[in-house]
Coordinates of C-alpha atoms in Angstrom, one line a residue:
M22 CA 28.3 10.9 7.2
T23 CA 27.0 14.0 8.8
I24 CA 24.4 15.9 6.9
T25 CA 23.7 19.6 7.5
P26 CA 20.1 20.5 6.7
P27 CA 19.8 23.1 3.9
A28 CA 18.1 26.5 4.2
L29 CA 14.6 25.6 3.1
S30 CA 13.4 29.2 3.0
V31 CA 11.1 29.0 0.0
F32 CA 9.4 25.8 1.2
E33 CA 8.9 27.3 4.7
A34 CA 7.7 30.6 3.3
L35 CA 5.3 29.4 0.6
E36 CA 4.3 25.7 1.2
S37 CA 1.5 24.8 3.5
E38 CA 2.2 23.5 7.1
V39 CA 0.6 20.3 6.0
R40 CA 3.8 19.1 4.5
S41 CA 5.2 16.1 6.4
Y42 CA 7.9 13.9 4.9
C43 CA 10.2 16.8 4.2
R44 CA 10.3 17.5 7.9
G45 CA 11.8 14.1 8.7
W46 CA 14.1 14.3 5.7
P47 CA 15.4 17.9 5.6
A48 CA 17.2 17.7 2.2
V49 CA 16.5 19.0 -1.2
F50 CA 16.4 16.0 -3.4
D51 CA 17.6 16.4 -7.0
R52 CA 18.0 12.9 -8.6
A53 CA 17.0 9.3 -8.0
Q54 CA 18.0 6.0 -9.6
G55 CA 17.3 2.5 -8.5
S56 CA 17.3 2.4 -4.7
H57 CA 19.2 5.6 -4.2
M58 CA 18.2 9.3 -4.0
Y59 CA 20.7 12.2 -4.3
D60 CA 20.3 15.7 -2.8
E61 CA 21.5 18.9 -4.4
D62 CA 24.5 18.9 -2.1
G63 CA 25.8 15.6 -3.4
H64 CA 24.7 13.4 -0.5
T65 CA 23.5 9.9 -1.3
Y66 CA 20.6 8.1 0.4
L67 CA 19.6 4.5 0.3
D68 CA 15.8 4.4 0.0
F69 CA 14.0 1.9 2.2
F70 CA 10.7 3.7 1.7
A71 CA 10.2 3.5 -2.1
G72 CA 7.6 6.3 -2.3
A73 CA 5.4 4.8 0.4
G74 CA 5.3 1.6 -1.7
S75 CA 4.8 3.4 -5.1
L76 CA 8.2 2.5 -6.4
N77 CA 8.4 -1.3 -6.1
Y78 CA 10.7 -1.4 -9.1
G79 CA 13.0 1.5 -8.0
H80 CA 13.4 5.1 -9.1
N81 CA 13.7 5.7 -12.8
N82 CA 13.7 2.0 -13.7
P83 CA 15.6 2.0 -17.1
V84 CA 13.2 -0.5 -18.8
L85 CA 10.1 1.6 -17.8
K86 CA 11.9 4.9 -18.5
R87 CA 12.7 3.7 -22.1
A88 CA 9.1 2.7 -22.7
L89 CA 7.9 6.1 -21.4
I90 CA 10.4 8.2 -23.4
D91 CA 9.6 6.3 -26.6
Y92 CA 5.8 6.9 -26.1
I93 CA 6.3 10.6 -25.4
E94 CA 8.7 11.1 -28.3
R95 CA 6.1 9.6 -30.8
D96 CA 3.4 12.0 -29.4
G97 CA 1.4 9.3 -27.8
V98 CA -1.8 10.4 -26.1
T99 CA -1.1 11.8 -22.6
H100 CA -4.6 12.7 -21.4
G101 CA -7.5 10.6 -22.6
L102 CA -10.3 10.7 -20.0
D103 CA -11.8 7.3 -20.5
M104 CA -11.4 7.2 -24.2
S105 CA -10.1 4.0 -25.8
T106 CA -6.4 4.4 -26.6
T107 CA -3.6 2.1 -27.7
A108 CA -1.8 2.6 -24.4
K109 CA -4.9 1.6 -22.4
R110 CA -5.5 -1.4 -24.6
A111 CA -1.9 -2.6 -24.2
F112 CA -2.2 -2.3 -20.4
L113 CA -5.5 -4.1 -20.2
E114 CA -4.2 -6.9 -22.4
S115 CA -1.0 -7.2 -20.3
F116 CA -3.0 -7.1 -17.1
Q117 CA -5.3 -9.8 -18.3
N118 CA -2.5 -12.1 -19.7
N119 CA 0.1 -11.7 -16.9
I120 CA -2.1 -11.2 -13.8
L121 CA -5.8 -12.1 -14.1
R122 CA -5.7 -15.3 -16.3
P123 CA -2.8 -17.1 -14.6
R124 CA -4.6 -16.6 -11.3
D125 CA -8.1 -17.5 -12.7
L126 CA -9.4 -14.2 -11.4
P127 CA -12.6 -13.0 -13.1
Y128 CA -12.4 -9.3 -12.4
K129 CA -13.6 -6.4 -14.5
V130 CA -11.3 -3.4 -14.4
M131 CA -12.4 0.1 -13.5
F132 CA -10.3 3.3 -13.7
P133 CA -11.8 5.5 -11.0
G134 CA -9.2 8.3 -10.9
P135 CA -5.5 8.4 -10.3
T136 CA -5.1 7.8 -6.6
G137 CA -5.7 5.1 -4.0
T138 CA -8.4 6.9 -2.2
N139 CA -10.3 7.2 -5.5
A140 CA -10.2 3.4 -5.9
V141 CA -11.5 3.0 -2.3
E142 CA -14.3 5.6 -2.8
A143 CA -15.4 3.7 -6.0
A144 CA -15.3 0.4 -4.1
L145 CA -17.5 1.7 -1.3
K146 CA -20.0 3.3 -3.7
L147 CA -20.3 0.2 -5.7
A148 CA -20.8 -2.0 -2.7
R149 CA -23.6 0.2 -1.4
K150 CA -25.1 0.4 -4.8
V151 CA -25.1 -3.4 -5.2
K152 CA -26.4 -4.3 -1.8
G153 CA -28.7 -1.3 -1.2
R154 CA -27.2 -0.7 2.2
E155 CA -25.1 2.1 3.7
S156 CA -22.9 0.6 6.4
I157 CA -19.3 -0.6 5.8
V158 CA -17.3 -2.5 8.3
S159 CA -13.6 -1.8 8.6
F160 CA -11.0 -2.8 11.2
T161 CA -9.0 -1.3 14.0
N162 CA -5.9 0.6 12.9
A163 CA -7.0 0.5 9.2
F164 CA -6.0 3.1 6.8
H165 CA -7.8 3.5 3.5
G166 CA -7.3 7.1 2.3
M167 CA -7.8 10.8 3.1
S168 CA -11.1 11.6 1.3
L169 CA -14.2 11.5 3.4
G170 CA -15.5 8.1 2.5
S171 CA -12.1 6.5 2.9
L172 CA -11.6 8.4 6.2
A173 CA -14.9 6.9 7.5
V174 CA -13.3 3.5 7.3
T175 CA -9.9 4.6 8.6
G176 CA -8.9 4.1 12.2
N177 CA -6.3 6.7 12.9
A178 CA -7.8 9.4 15.2
F179 CA -5.5 12.2 14.1
K180 CA -6.3 11.7 10.4
R181 CA -10.1 11.3 11.1
A182 CA -10.1 14.5 13.1
G183 CA -8.9 16.4 10.0
A184 CA -12.3 15.7 8.3
G185 CA -14.0 18.4 10.3
I186 CA -17.4 16.7 10.1
P187 CA -18.8 13.5 11.4
L188 CA -17.6 10.4 9.6
V189 CA -20.6 8.1 9.2
H190 CA -21.7 4.8 7.9
G191 CA -18.5 3.0 9.0
T192 CA -18.3 0.5 11.8
P193 CA -14.9 -0.7 13.2
M194 CA -14.3 -4.3 14.2
P195 CA -11.2 -5.9 15.8
F196 CA -8.4 -6.7 13.4
D197 CA -6.6 -10.1 13.7
N198 CA -5.0 -10.6 17.1
Y199 CA -6.3 -7.3 18.4
F200 CA -7.0 -9.0 21.8
D201 CA -3.7 -10.9 21.7
G202 CA -5.4 -14.2 21.0
A203 CA -7.6 -13.9 24.1
V204 CA -10.9 -13.6 22.1
E205 CA -12.1 -16.0 19.4
D206 CA -11.9 -14.6 15.9
F207 CA -15.0 -12.7 14.9
L208 CA -16.9 -13.5 18.1
W209 CA -17.9 -9.9 18.6
F210 CA -18.6 -9.2 14.9
E211 CA -20.7 -12.3 14.3
R212 CA -22.7 -11.9 17.5
L213 CA -23.6 -8.3 16.5
L214 CA -24.7 -9.5 13.0
E215 CA -27.0 -12.2 14.4
D216 CA -28.4 -10.2 17.4
Q217 CA -31.5 -8.2 16.4
G218 CA -30.9 -6.0 19.3
S219 CA -27.3 -5.1 18.6
G220 CA -27.9 -1.9 16.8
L221 CA -25.6 -2.8 14.0
N222 CA -27.1 -2.0 10.6
K223 CA -26.6 -4.8 8.1
P224 CA -23.4 -3.9 6.3
A225 CA -23.0 -3.8 2.6
A226 CA -19.4 -4.8 2.7
V227 CA -16.3 -5.3 4.8
I228 CA -13.0 -3.6 3.8
V229 CA -9.7 -5.0 5.0
E230 CA -5.9 -4.8 4.4
T231 CA -4.1 -8.1 4.6
V232 CA -1.2 -6.2 6.1
Q233 CA -1.9 -2.9 7.7
G234 CA 0.8 -0.6 6.5
E235 CA 0.0 2.8 8.1
G236 CA -1.5 1.0 11.0
G237 CA 1.8 -0.5 12.1
I238 CA 2.6 -3.4 9.9
N239 CA -0.1 -5.6 11.4
V240 CA -0.1 -8.9 9.5
A241 CA -3.4 -10.8 9.2
R242 CA -3.0 -14.6 9.3
A243 CA -4.2 -16.5 6.2
E244 CA -6.7 -18.5 8.3
W245 CA -8.1 -15.2 9.7
L246 CA -8.6 -13.9 6.2
R247 CA -10.3 -17.2 5.1
A248 CA -12.6 -17.0 8.1
L249 CA -13.5 -13.4 7.2
S250 CA -14.2 -14.4 3.6
E251 CA -16.5 -17.2 4.8
L252 CA -18.2 -14.8 7.3
C253 CA -18.9 -12.3 4.5
E254 CA -20.4 -15.1 2.3
R255 CA -22.6 -16.4 5.1
Q256 CA -23.9 -12.9 6.0
D257 CA -24.4 -11.6 2.4
M258 CA -21.7 -8.9 2.7
L259 CA -19.2 -8.1 0.0
L260 CA -15.5 -8.5 0.8
I261 CA -13.2 -5.6 -0.3
V262 CA -9.5 -6.1 0.0
D263 CA -7.5 -2.8 -0.1
D264 CA -4.3 -3.9 -1.8
I265 CA -3.1 -0.4 -2.6
Q266 CA 0.1 -0.6 -0.6
M267 CA 0.5 -4.4 -0.2
G268 CA -0.4 -5.4 -3.8
C269 CA 1.8 -5.3 -6.9
G270 CA 4.1 -7.9 -5.3
R271 CA 4.9 -6.2 -2.0
T272 CA 4.2 -9.4 0.0
G273 CA 5.5 -11.8 -2.6
A274 CA 2.5 -12.8 -4.8
F275 CA 1.1 -10.0 -7.0
F276 CA -2.0 -9.7 -4.8
S277 CA -1.4 -10.0 -1.1
F278 CA -4.6 -12.1 -0.6
E279 CA -3.3 -15.0 -2.8
E280 CA -1.6 -16.7 0.1
A281 CA -4.9 -17.1 1.9
G282 CA -6.5 -18.6 -1.1
I283 CA -9.5 -16.2 -1.2
T284 CA -11.1 -14.3 -4.0
P285 CA -12.4 -10.9 -2.8
D286 CA -15.5 -9.4 -4.4
I287 CA -13.7 -6.1 -4.9
V288 CA -10.0 -5.2 -4.9
T289 CA -8.4 -1.8 -4.8
V290 CA -5.0 -1.3 -6.5
S291 CA -2.8 1.8 -6.9
K292 CA 0.7 3.0 -5.8
S293 CA 3.0 0.6 -7.7
I294 CA 0.5 -0.5 -10.5
S295 CA 2.1 2.1 -12.8
G296 CA 5.5 0.9 -11.9
Y297 CA 7.1 4.2 -12.3
G298 CA 5.5 6.4 -9.6
L299 CA 3.0 7.8 -12.1
P300 CA -0.6 8.2 -10.7
L301 CA -2.8 5.3 -11.5
A302 CA -5.5 3.4 -9.6
L303 CA -7.8 0.4 -10.3
T304 CA -10.9 -0.9 -8.7
L305 CA -11.4 -4.5 -9.6
F306 CA -14.7 -6.4 -9.1
K307 CA -16.5 -9.6 -10.1
P308 CA -18.5 -9.2 -13.3
E309 CA -21.9 -9.6 -11.7
L310 CA -21.2 -6.5 -9.6
D311 CA -20.7 -4.3 -12.7
I312 CA -24.0 -2.4 -12.4
W313 CA -22.5 1.1 -13.0
E314 CA -24.4 3.4 -15.3
P315 CA -22.0 5.1 -17.9
G316 CA -20.3 8.1 -16.2
E317 CA -21.8 7.3 -12.8
H318 CA -18.3 7.5 -11.3
N319 CA -15.8 9.4 -13.3
G320 CA -12.7 11.6 -13.1
T321 CA -10.7 13.9 -15.3
F322 CA -7.4 12.1 -14.9
R323 CA -8.6 8.5 -15.0
G324 CA -7.0 8.1 -18.4
N325 CA -3.4 8.7 -17.5
N326 CA -1.9 7.1 -20.6
P327 CA 1.8 7.5 -19.7
A328 CA 1.0 5.4 -16.6
F329 CA -0.7 2.8 -18.8
V330 CA 2.6 2.6 -20.8
T331 CA 4.8 2.1 -17.8
A332 CA 2.3 -0.3 -16.2
A333 CA 2.2 -2.5 -19.2
A334 CA 6.0 -2.5 -19.4
T335 CA 6.2 -3.4 -15.7
L336 CA 3.9 -6.4 -16.1
D337 CA 5.5 -7.7 -19.2
T338 CA 9.0 -7.3 -17.7
Y339 CA 8.5 -8.5 -14.1
W340 CA 5.3 -10.6 -14.0
A341 CA 5.4 -12.8 -17.2
D342 CA 6.9 -15.6 -15.1
G343 CA 7.2 -16.4 -11.4
Q344 CA 10.6 -15.0 -10.8
M345 CA 9.7 -11.7 -9.1
E346 CA 7.6 -13.5 -6.4
K347 CA 10.5 -15.9 -5.7
Q348 CA 13.0 -13.1 -5.5
T349 CA 10.8 -11.0 -3.2
L350 CA 10.4 -13.9 -0.8
A351 CA 14.1 -14.5 -0.8
R352 CA 14.9 -10.9 -0.1
G353 CA 12.2 -11.0 2.6
E354 CA 14.1 -13.8 4.4
Q355 CA 17.2 -11.7 4.2
V356 CA 15.4 -8.7 5.9
E357 CA 13.9 -11.0 8.5
Q358 CA 17.3 -12.3 9.5
G359 CA 18.7 -8.8 9.7
L360 CA 15.8 -7.6 11.9
S361 CA 16.1 -10.6 14.1
A362 CA 19.7 -9.8 14.8
I363 CA 18.9 -6.2 15.6
C364 CA 16.2 -7.3 18.0
E365 CA 18.4 -9.8 19.7
E366 CA 20.9 -7.0 20.4
N367 CA 18.4 -4.5 21.7
S368 CA 15.8 -4.9 24.4
G369 CA 12.3 -3.5 23.9
V370 CA 12.3 -4.1 20.2
S371 CA 10.2 -6.6 18.1
F372 CA 9.6 -7.0 14.4
R373 CA 7.0 -8.5 12.0
G374 CA 6.2 -8.5 8.3
R375 CA 5.8 -10.4 5.1
G376 CA 7.7 -10.4 1.8
L377 CA 9.3 -7.0 1.6
V378 CA 7.2 -5.1 4.1
W379 CA 8.5 -5.1 7.6
G380 CA 8.1 -3.2 10.8
M381 CA 10.2 -2.8 14.0
E382 CA 8.1 -1.8 17.0
F383 CA 9.6 0.0 20.0
E384 CA 8.2 -0.3 23.5
D385 CA 9.7 3.2 24.1
K386 CA 7.5 4.7 21.4
P387 CA 9.3 8.0 20.7
R388 CA 12.4 6.0 20.0
A389 CA 11.1 4.9 16.6
S390 CA 11.1 8.5 15.4
A391 CA 14.6 8.9 16.8
V392 CA 15.8 5.9 14.9
C393 CA 14.4 7.3 11.6
K394 CA 16.1 10.6 12.3
R395 CA 19.4 9.0 13.0
A396 CA 19.1 6.7 10.0
F397 CA 18.5 9.8 7.7
E398 CA 21.7 11.3 9.1
L399 CA 23.5 8.1 8.2
G400 CA 22.1 8.1 4.7
L401 CA 19.1 5.8 5.0
L402 CA 15.4 6.8 4.3
V403 CA 12.9 5.0 6.6
E404 CA 9.7 6.2 8.1
T405 CA 7.4 5.4 11.1
S406 CA 3.9 4.0 11.1
G407 CA 1.4 2.9 13.7
P408 CA -1.1 4.9 15.7
E409 CA 1.6 6.5 17.9
S410 CA 4.4 6.3 15.3
E411 CA 5.9 3.5 17.3
V412 CA 6.9 1.3 14.4
V413 CA 9.9 1.8 12.0
K414 CA 8.5 0.8 8.6
L415 CA 10.7 -0.8 5.9
L416 CA 9.5 -0.8 2.2
P417 CA 12.5 -1.3 0.1
A418 CA 12.1 -1.7 -3.7
L419 CA 11.5 -5.3 -4.8
T420 CA 14.4 -4.8 -7.2
M421 CA 16.9 -3.9 -4.5
T422 CA 20.1 -6.1 -4.6
P423 CA 21.1 -8.3 -1.6
E424 CA 24.1 -6.0 -1.1
E425 CA 21.9 -2.9 -0.9
L426 CA 19.7 -4.6 1.6
D427 CA 22.6 -5.6 3.7
E428 CA 23.9 -2.0 3.6
G429 CA 20.6 -0.6 4.7
L430 CA 20.2 -3.2 7.5
R431 CA 23.7 -2.3 8.8
I432 CA 22.8 1.4 8.9
L433 CA 19.5 0.6 10.6
A434 CA 21.3 -1.5 13.2
R435 CA 23.6 1.4 13.9
A436 CA 20.8 3.8 14.2
V437 CA 19.0 1.6 16.7
R438 CA 22.2 1.2 18.8
E439 CA 22.9 4.9 18.7
T440 CA 19.4 5.8 20.0
A441 CA 19.4 3.4 22.9

């Protein structure tokens, strides 16, 4: 299939230069269902991006769509600030029954605002409020959002530069395997904490992704995460896990930290928590940390009731038993086998991942973008990640069929071959 880019005159004339995804995918999309998107010219695209992880259950999932339509048709509350509503109650009960209680997690639930960076800002503010300290430790190649507090704990130099002001009170440390195994885990971090001459202010918290999505699909080992949790406990620092992209089943279990057997003090959740692509974010924390004053952190759209409706339907449909986790792990093995075959056939390519998040890294870094471009021309949506866009990132929907996965992997293999 050869796709001719449409004339995008109104977008180019009126929309800001800040737009990005539309540059890599020059089509005008009109419809979407399941794991496919359709442009206005009738071309079909298999979606291996899933709204940057916001559509874990596919586009316009029929179960969630039915729940949403029924709610709208009965004039259910759309905008509710943080008022108590039947939709919010249903979501909280479903979240408690399907997610928190089965995992023996004690968390209180905060609705900080509708986006992931809102959840991170709330987590950072709460950690500082609880500990009475300013510094937050993050990790190399981390990404936590685009607002100023989140940018201060983000590693990407390009994104940080967009702030236009100094980004303060954040200290980066090496992520797992940053030194290719040549340096003992946390040697530098712990030495700084214990040395009174190091110049490191005592941190309030550490924020970490178990798998760095935007950073290049860097997967932290379970033992590294356990050691980090133990270090935080020894040094009186809170542990924040940013599960915005890797939560909601992306790595298999609902929370990506479950495999490591840790219980973070604070967890941020967004992207696929609504299930339908509607904006919703949560900041979860242990009850003893709930020292907020009423209204101390608020937001006009923190009561997105249609998102509560689809979120509750998602949890009741996909997380009432253990089948989704098993299916995701099985699909992940299928992707792993496909990527292994691609890498065997092509030199200078490696892969890594967990569950249904995978990355292919190219030694010839510009080639990753060329692969994504060719994949789009062949009808597959994939994007790059990593500090130099050197990784092709795969985020297929958790509901994607084995046949669809095979089709996407075949297209990807062809795109890699044809860009060699």
